[in-house]
PDB file of C-alpha atoms in Angstrom:
ATOM      1  CA  UNK A 649     121.810  72.377 -30.547  1.00 32.00           C
ATOM      2  CA  UNK A 650     121.249  70.129 -27.591  1.00 33.00           C
ATOM      3  CA  UNK A 651     122.311  66.508 -27.172  1.00 35.00           C
ATOM      4  CA  UNK A 652     120.575  63.791 -25.181  1.00 38.00           C
ATOM      5  CA  UNK A 653     122.742  64.548 -22.147  1.00 41.00           C
ATOM      6  CA  UNK A 654     121.456  68.105 -22.034  1.00 45.00           C
ATOM      7  CA  UNK A 655     124.851  69.578 -22.913  1.00 60.00           C
ATOM      8  CA  UNK A 656     124.517  72.483 -25.344  1.00 73.00           C
ATOM      9  CA  UNK A 657     128.140  72.147 -26.497  1.00 89.00           C
ATOM     10  CA  UNK A 658     128.133  68.498 -27.588  1.00 94.00           C
ATOM     11  CA  UNK A 659     126.331  66.144 -29.927  1.00 97.00           C
ATOM     12  CA  UNK A 660     126.493  62.371 -30.306  1.00 97.00           C
ATOM     13  CA  UNK A 661     127.819  61.686 -33.812  1.00 98.00           C
ATOM     14  CA  UNK A 662     129.090  59.082 -36.251  1.00 98.00           C
ATOM     15  CA  UNK A 663     130.126  58.707 -39.892  1.00 98.00           C
ATOM     16  CA  UNK A 664     127.936  56.381 -41.966  1.00 98.00           C
ATOM     17  CA  UNK A 665     126.622  55.368 -45.355  1.00 98.00           C
ATOM     18  CA  UNK A 666     122.878  54.940 -45.778  1.00 98.00           C
ATOM     19  CA  UNK A 667     120.919  52.145 -47.404  1.00 97.00           C
ATOM     20  CA  UNK A 668     118.682  53.399 -50.207  1.00 96.00           C
ATOM     21  CA  UNK A 669     117.000  50.102 -51.164  1.00 95.00           C
ATOM     22  CA  UNK A 670     114.985  50.126 -47.946  1.00 96.00           C
ATOM     23  CA  UNK A 671     111.832  48.496 -49.362  1.00 95.00           C
ATOM     24  CA  UNK A 672     113.759  45.315 -50.184  1.00 95.00           C
ATOM     25  CA  UNK A 673     115.206  45.256 -46.660  1.00 96.00           C
ATOM     26  CA  UNK A 674     111.740  45.837 -45.186  1.00 96.00           C
ATOM     27  CA  UNK A 675     110.438  42.886 -47.236  1.00 96.00           C
ATOM     28  CA  UNK A 676     113.286  40.754 -45.874  1.00 95.00           C
ATOM     29  CA  UNK A 677     112.420  41.846 -42.328  1.00 96.00           C
ATOM     30  CA  UNK A 678     108.815  40.662 -42.855  1.00 96.00           C
ATOM     31  CA  UNK A 679     110.031  37.315 -44.273  1.00 95.00           C
ATOM     32  CA  UNK A 680     112.377  36.777 -41.343  1.00 95.00           C
ATOM     33  CA  UNK A 681     109.652  37.564 -38.804  1.00 95.00           C
ATOM     34  CA  UNK A 682     107.268  35.113 -40.499  1.00 94.00           C
ATOM     35  CA  UNK A 683     109.850  32.327 -40.859  1.00 94.00           C
ATOM     36  CA  UNK A 684     111.439  32.949 -37.464  1.00 92.00           C
ATOM     37  CA  UNK A 685     108.132  33.081 -35.627  1.00 91.00           C
ATOM     38  CA  UNK A 686     109.355  36.150 -33.768  1.00 92.00           C
ATOM     39  CA  UNK A 687     106.968  38.519 -32.017  1.00 91.00           C
ATOM     40  CA  UNK A 688     107.119  42.297 -31.438  1.00 90.00           C
ATOM     41  CA  UNK A 689     107.869  41.478 -27.797  1.00 91.00           C
ATOM     42  CA  UNK A 690     111.068  39.696 -28.908  1.00 93.00           C
ATOM     43  CA  UNK A 691     112.485  41.861 -31.681  1.00 94.00           C
ATOM     44  CA  UNK A 692     112.196  45.380 -33.032  1.00 94.00           C
ATOM     45  CA  UNK A 693     112.944  46.012 -36.725  1.00 96.00           C
ATOM     46  CA  UNK A 694     115.272  48.872 -37.545  1.00 96.00           C
ATOM     47  CA  UNK A 695     113.196  51.596 -39.223  1.00 95.00           C
ATOM     48  CA  UNK A 696     113.817  52.262 -42.927  1.00 95.00           C
ATOM     49  CA  UNK A 697     115.161  55.760 -42.298  1.00 95.00           C
ATOM     50  CA  UNK A 698     117.704  54.349 -39.818  1.00 97.00           C
ATOM     51  CA  UNK A 699     119.227  51.637 -42.043  1.00 98.00           C
ATOM     52  CA  UNK A 700     122.936  52.436 -42.380  1.00 98.00           C
ATOM     53  CA  UNK A 701     126.495  51.152 -42.042  1.00 98.00           C
ATOM     54  CA  UNK A 702     128.463  52.961 -39.335  1.00 97.00           C
ATOM     55  CA  UNK A 703     131.981  53.573 -40.667  1.00 98.00           C
ATOM     56  CA  UNK A 704     133.216  55.106 -37.404  1.00 97.00           C
ATOM     57  CA  UNK A 705     131.427  56.086 -34.208  1.00 96.00           C
ATOM     58  CA  UNK A 706     132.655  59.454 -32.940  1.00 97.00           C
ATOM     59  CA  UNK A 707     130.781  59.552 -29.639  1.00 96.00           C
ATOM     60  CA  UNK A 708     129.933  62.844 -27.950  1.00 96.00           C
ATOM     61  CA  UNK A 709     131.788  65.556 -29.843  1.00 97.00           C
ATOM     62  CA  UNK A 710     132.165  69.275 -29.276  1.00 96.00           C
ATOM     63  CA  UNK A 711     130.213  71.462 -31.694  1.00 95.00           C
ATOM     64  CA  UNK A 712     133.324  73.468 -32.528  1.00 95.00           C
ATOM     65  CA  UNK A 713     135.066  70.409 -34.040  1.00 96.00           C
ATOM     66  CA  UNK A 714     132.298  69.755 -36.601  1.00 97.00           C
ATOM     67  CA  UNK A 715     133.881  72.060 -39.193  1.00 97.00           C
ATOM     68  CA  UNK A 716     137.188  70.161 -38.885  1.00 98.00           C
ATOM     69  CA  UNK A 717     135.356  66.856 -39.363  1.00 98.00           C
ATOM     70  CA  UNK A 718     133.617  68.232 -42.460  1.00 98.00           C
ATOM     71  CA  UNK A 719     136.958  69.291 -43.948  1.00 98.00           C
ATOM     72  CA  UNK A 720     138.546  65.897 -43.278  1.00 98.00           C
ATOM     73  CA  UNK A 721     135.724  63.797 -44.706  1.00 98.00           C
ATOM     74  CA  UNK A 722     135.551  66.131 -47.719  1.00 98.00           C
ATOM     75  CA  UNK A 723     139.062  64.925 -48.553  1.00 98.00           C
ATOM     76  CA  UNK A 724     138.019  61.302 -49.084  1.00 97.00           C
ATOM     77  CA  UNK A 725     137.554  60.127 -52.639  1.00 96.00           C
ATOM     78  CA  UNK A 726     135.475  57.156 -53.671  1.00 98.00           C
ATOM     79  CA  UNK A 727     133.425  55.920 -56.569  1.00 98.00           C
ATOM     80  CA  UNK A 728     129.884  54.603 -56.084  1.00 98.00           C
ATOM     81  CA  UNK A 729     129.998  51.169 -54.471  1.00 98.00           C
ATOM     82  CA  UNK A 730     127.653  48.411 -55.599  1.00 98.00           C
ATOM     83  CA  UNK A 731     126.862  46.004 -52.792  1.00 98.00           C
ATOM     84  CA  UNK A 732     124.749  42.876 -52.597  1.00 98.00           C
ATOM     85  CA  UNK A 733     123.125  42.085 -49.278  1.00 98.00           C
ATOM     86  CA  UNK A 734     123.856  38.465 -48.537  1.00 97.00           C
ATOM     87  CA  UNK A 735     123.348  36.169 -45.564  1.00 96.00           C
ATOM     88  CA  UNK A 736     122.170  36.843 -42.036  1.00 96.00           C
ATOM     89  CA  UNK A 737     123.705  36.409 -38.631  1.00 95.00           C
ATOM     90  CA  UNK A 738     123.350  37.348 -35.015  1.00 95.00           C
ATOM     91  CA  UNK A 739     125.615  39.364 -32.786  1.00 94.00           C
ATOM     92  CA  UNK A 740     127.376  38.494 -30.583  1.00 94.00           C
ATOM     93  CA  UNK A 741     126.436  34.926 -31.666  1.00 93.00           C
ATOM     94  CA  UNK A 742     123.417  33.359 -33.439  1.00 93.00           C
ATOM     95  CA  UNK A 743     122.689  31.279 -30.318  1.00 92.00           C
ATOM     96  CA  UNK A 744     122.328  34.379 -28.139  1.00 93.00           C
ATOM     97  CA  UNK A 745     121.771  37.281 -30.511  1.00 94.00           C
ATOM     98  CA  UNK A 746     121.225  40.848 -29.340  1.00 95.00           C
ATOM     99  CA  UNK A 747     121.013  42.061 -32.954  1.00 95.00           C
ATOM    100  CA  UNK A 748     120.204  40.330 -36.223  1.00 96.00           C
ATOM    101  CA  UNK A 749     122.194  41.554 -39.191  1.00 97.00           C
ATOM    102  CA  UNK A 750     122.493  41.143 -42.958  1.00 98.00           C
ATOM    103  CA  UNK A 751     125.937  40.802 -44.522  1.00 97.00           C
ATOM    104  CA  UNK A 752     127.480  42.124 -47.730  1.00 98.00           C
ATOM    105  CA  UNK A 753     129.048  40.293 -50.693  1.00 98.00           C
ATOM    106  CA  UNK A 754     132.846  39.953 -50.800  1.00 97.00           C
ATOM    107  CA  UNK A 755     133.524  42.727 -53.345  1.00 98.00           C
ATOM    108  CA  UNK A 756     131.146  45.165 -51.637  1.00 98.00           C
ATOM    109  CA  UNK A 757     132.656  44.204 -48.292  1.00 98.00           C
ATOM    110  CA  UNK A 758     136.187  45.007 -49.466  1.00 98.00           C
ATOM    111  CA  UNK A 759     135.151  48.338 -50.956  1.00 98.00           C
ATOM    112  CA  UNK A 760     133.221  49.388 -47.828  1.00 98.00           C
ATOM    113  CA  UNK A 761     136.206  48.428 -45.651  1.00 98.00           C
ATOM    114  CA  UNK A 762     138.462  50.506 -47.922  1.00 98.00           C
ATOM    115  CA  UNK A 763     136.082  53.468 -47.633  1.00 98.00           C
ATOM    116  CA  UNK A 764     135.983  53.134 -43.838  1.00 98.00           C
ATOM    117  CA  UNK A 765     139.792  53.011 -43.753  1.00 98.00           C
ATOM    118  CA  UNK A 766     139.969  56.284 -45.722  1.00 98.00           C
ATOM    119  CA  UNK A 767     137.573  57.919 -43.267  1.00 98.00           C
ATOM    120  CA  UNK A 768     139.525  56.623 -40.254  1.00 98.00           C
ATOM    121  CA  UNK A 769     142.849  57.841 -41.681  1.00 98.00           C
ATOM    122  CA  UNK A 770     141.465  61.342 -42.289  1.00 98.00           C
ATOM    123  CA  UNK A 771     139.763  61.582 -38.889  1.00 98.00           C
ATOM    124  CA  UNK A 772     142.838  60.245 -37.070  1.00 97.00           C
ATOM    125  CA  UNK A 773     144.558  63.464 -38.179  1.00 98.00           C
ATOM    126  CA  UNK A 774     142.273  65.349 -35.786  1.00 98.00           C
ATOM    127  CA  UNK A 775     142.383  62.811 -32.962  1.00 96.00           C
ATOM    128  CA  UNK A 776     139.603  60.310 -33.684  1.00 96.00           C
ATOM    129  CA  UNK A 777     140.254  56.580 -33.522  1.00 93.00           C
ATOM    130  CA  UNK A 778     137.713  53.797 -34.001  1.00 91.00           C
ATOM    131  CA  UNK A 779     136.550  51.932 -30.908  1.00 86.00           C
ATOM    132  CA  UNK A 780     136.514  48.720 -32.997  1.00 88.00           C
ATOM    133  CA  UNK A 781     137.430  47.661 -36.536  1.00 90.00           C
ATOM    134  CA  UNK A 782     134.782  48.186 -39.208  1.00 95.00           C
ATOM    135  CA  UNK A 783     133.000  45.019 -40.324  1.00 95.00           C
ATOM    136  CA  UNK A 784     130.265  45.628 -42.919  1.00 97.00           C
ATOM    137  CA  UNK A 785     126.941  44.434 -41.557  1.00 96.00           C
ATOM    138  CA  UNK A 786     123.486  45.975 -41.621  1.00 98.00           C
ATOM    139  CA  UNK A 787     121.552  45.705 -38.371  1.00 97.00           C
ATOM    140  CA  UNK A 788     117.958  44.838 -39.333  1.00 97.00           C
ATOM    141  CA  UNK A 789     116.575  43.853 -35.895  1.00 97.00           C
ATOM    142  CA  UNK A 790     117.342  44.614 -32.273  1.00 94.00           C
ATOM    143  CA  UNK A 791     116.410  42.001 -29.712  1.00 94.00           C
ATOM    144  CA  UNK A 792     114.224  43.209 -26.850  1.00 92.00           C
ATOM    145  CA  UNK A 793     115.106  41.942 -23.396  1.00 86.00           C
ATOM    146  CA  UNK A 794     117.018  38.672 -23.240  1.00 85.00           C
ATOM    147  CA  UNK A 795     119.029  37.412 -26.187  1.00 89.00           C
ATOM    148  CA  UNK A 796     117.402  35.380 -28.943  1.00 90.00           C
ATOM    149  CA  UNK A 797     118.487  32.078 -30.475  1.00 92.00           C
ATOM    150  CA  UNK A 798     118.270  32.131 -34.267  1.00 92.00           C
ATOM    151  CA  UNK A 799     117.022  28.679 -35.225  1.00 91.00           C
ATOM    152  CA  UNK A 800     119.282  26.510 -37.387  1.00 91.00           C
ATOM    153  CA  UNK A 801     116.689  26.256 -40.158  1.00 93.00           C
ATOM    154  CA  UNK A 802     116.568  30.068 -40.418  1.00 93.00           C
ATOM    155  CA  UNK A 803     120.366  30.217 -40.667  1.00 93.00           C
ATOM    156  CA  UNK A 804     120.305  27.403 -43.252  1.00 93.00           C
ATOM    157  CA  UNK A 805     117.677  29.186 -45.348  1.00 94.00           C
ATOM    158  CA  UNK A 806     119.060  32.733 -45.143  1.00 94.00           C
ATOM    159  CA  UNK A 807     122.687  32.291 -44.051  1.00 90.00           C
ATOM    160  CA  UNK A 808     124.222  32.510 -47.522  1.00 91.00           C
ATOM    161  CA  UNK A 809     121.294  33.825 -49.555  1.00 94.00           C
ATOM    162  CA  UNK A 810     121.626  36.940 -51.750  1.00 95.00           C
ATOM    163  CA  UNK A 811     118.747  39.334 -51.055  1.00 94.00           C
ATOM    164  CA  UNK A 812     119.073  42.556 -53.015  1.00 95.00           C
ATOM    165  CA  UNK A 813     121.604  45.066 -54.308  1.00 97.00           C
ATOM    166  CA  UNK A 814     122.203  48.702 -53.506  1.00 98.00           C
ATOM    167  CA  UNK A 815     124.503  51.544 -54.487  1.00 98.00           C
ATOM    168  CA  UNK A 816     126.453  53.414 -51.824  1.00 98.00           C
ATOM    169  CA  UNK A 817     127.298  56.866 -53.155  1.00 98.00           C
ATOM    170  CA  UNK A 818     127.279  59.178 -50.134  1.00 98.00           C
ATOM    171  CA  UNK A 819     129.102  59.389 -46.810  1.00 98.00           C
ATOM    172  CA  UNK A 820     127.336  61.264 -44.009  1.00 98.00           C
ATOM    173  CA  UNK A 821     128.332  62.911 -40.771  1.00 98.00           C
ATOM    174  CA  UNK A 822     125.290  62.048 -38.659  1.00 98.00           C
ATOM    175  CA  UNK A 823     123.917  63.296 -35.405  1.00 98.00           C
ATOM    176  CA  UNK A 824     122.246  60.732 -33.142  1.00 96.00           C
ATOM    177  CA  UNK A 825     119.559  61.721 -30.656  1.00 95.00           C
ATOM    178  CA  UNK A 826     118.434  58.884 -28.406  1.00 91.00           C
ATOM    179  CA  UNK A 827     114.725  58.888 -27.548  1.00 90.00           C
ATOM    180  CA  UNK A 828     112.427  56.418 -25.745  1.00 88.00           C
ATOM    181  CA  UNK A 829     110.943  55.406 -29.118  1.00 83.00           C
ATOM    182  CA  UNK A 830     114.363  54.818 -30.687  1.00 85.00           C
ATOM    183  CA  UNK A 831     117.228  56.838 -32.119  1.00 91.00           C
ATOM    184  CA  UNK A 832     116.721  59.769 -34.471  1.00 95.00           C
ATOM    185  CA  UNK A 833     119.527  60.297 -36.979  1.00 97.00           C
ATOM    186  CA  UNK A 834     120.083  63.613 -38.739  1.00 97.00           C
ATOM    187  CA  UNK A 835     122.552  64.187 -41.566  1.00 98.00           C
ATOM    188  CA  UNK A 836     124.783  67.134 -40.705  1.00 97.00           C
ATOM    189  CA  UNK A 837     127.090  66.930 -43.717  1.00 98.00           C
ATOM    190  CA  UNK A 838     127.316  64.745 -46.829  1.00 98.00           C
ATOM    191  CA  UNK A 839     130.158  63.810 -49.173  1.00 98.00           C
ATOM    192  CA  UNK A 840     129.136  62.560 -52.621  1.00 98.00           C
ATOM    193  CA  UNK A 841     131.004  59.829 -54.526  1.00 97.00           C
ATOM    194  CA  UNK A 842     133.184  61.204 -57.312  1.00 90.00           C
TER     195      UNK A 842
END
């Protein structure tokens, strides 16, 4: 295996849960583009196959530690989590957003945070610590170039709106390969809800 840095001994990796209701998110992306008046020169939608929640970013890891990571995440136990996508926002702030995200309902939020905490506890046993606390949000657009101001009427219309539901029932160890046309994510290992 080869990572984007050309090092044969490392890969860029993270632990995540995927979104399966991608068609509903794609529909929302189209609605937001139409209502926001955004152009392809301003924003790039996240591709369906890349829609996920990152529970913990691992960074560049040595290939020989992958088996240890698999063992640790195999130890987590969780039931399927029903989430409702609700509201939108911009990061770092709606007035100068670099990404546009969709939030999660309160119950789904709590359960995803609990799942992320389990993952972090297990991975801390082999030396991994999160670079930032987990906050459930689904990145649906990346801003190209300068930041973007999300208009007040868009925030008023979509800020607290429920969009669609989904079931989270798998946790993945993912490899990330950065390319000029965007990242390519590959599942290395999967843990199923019990």
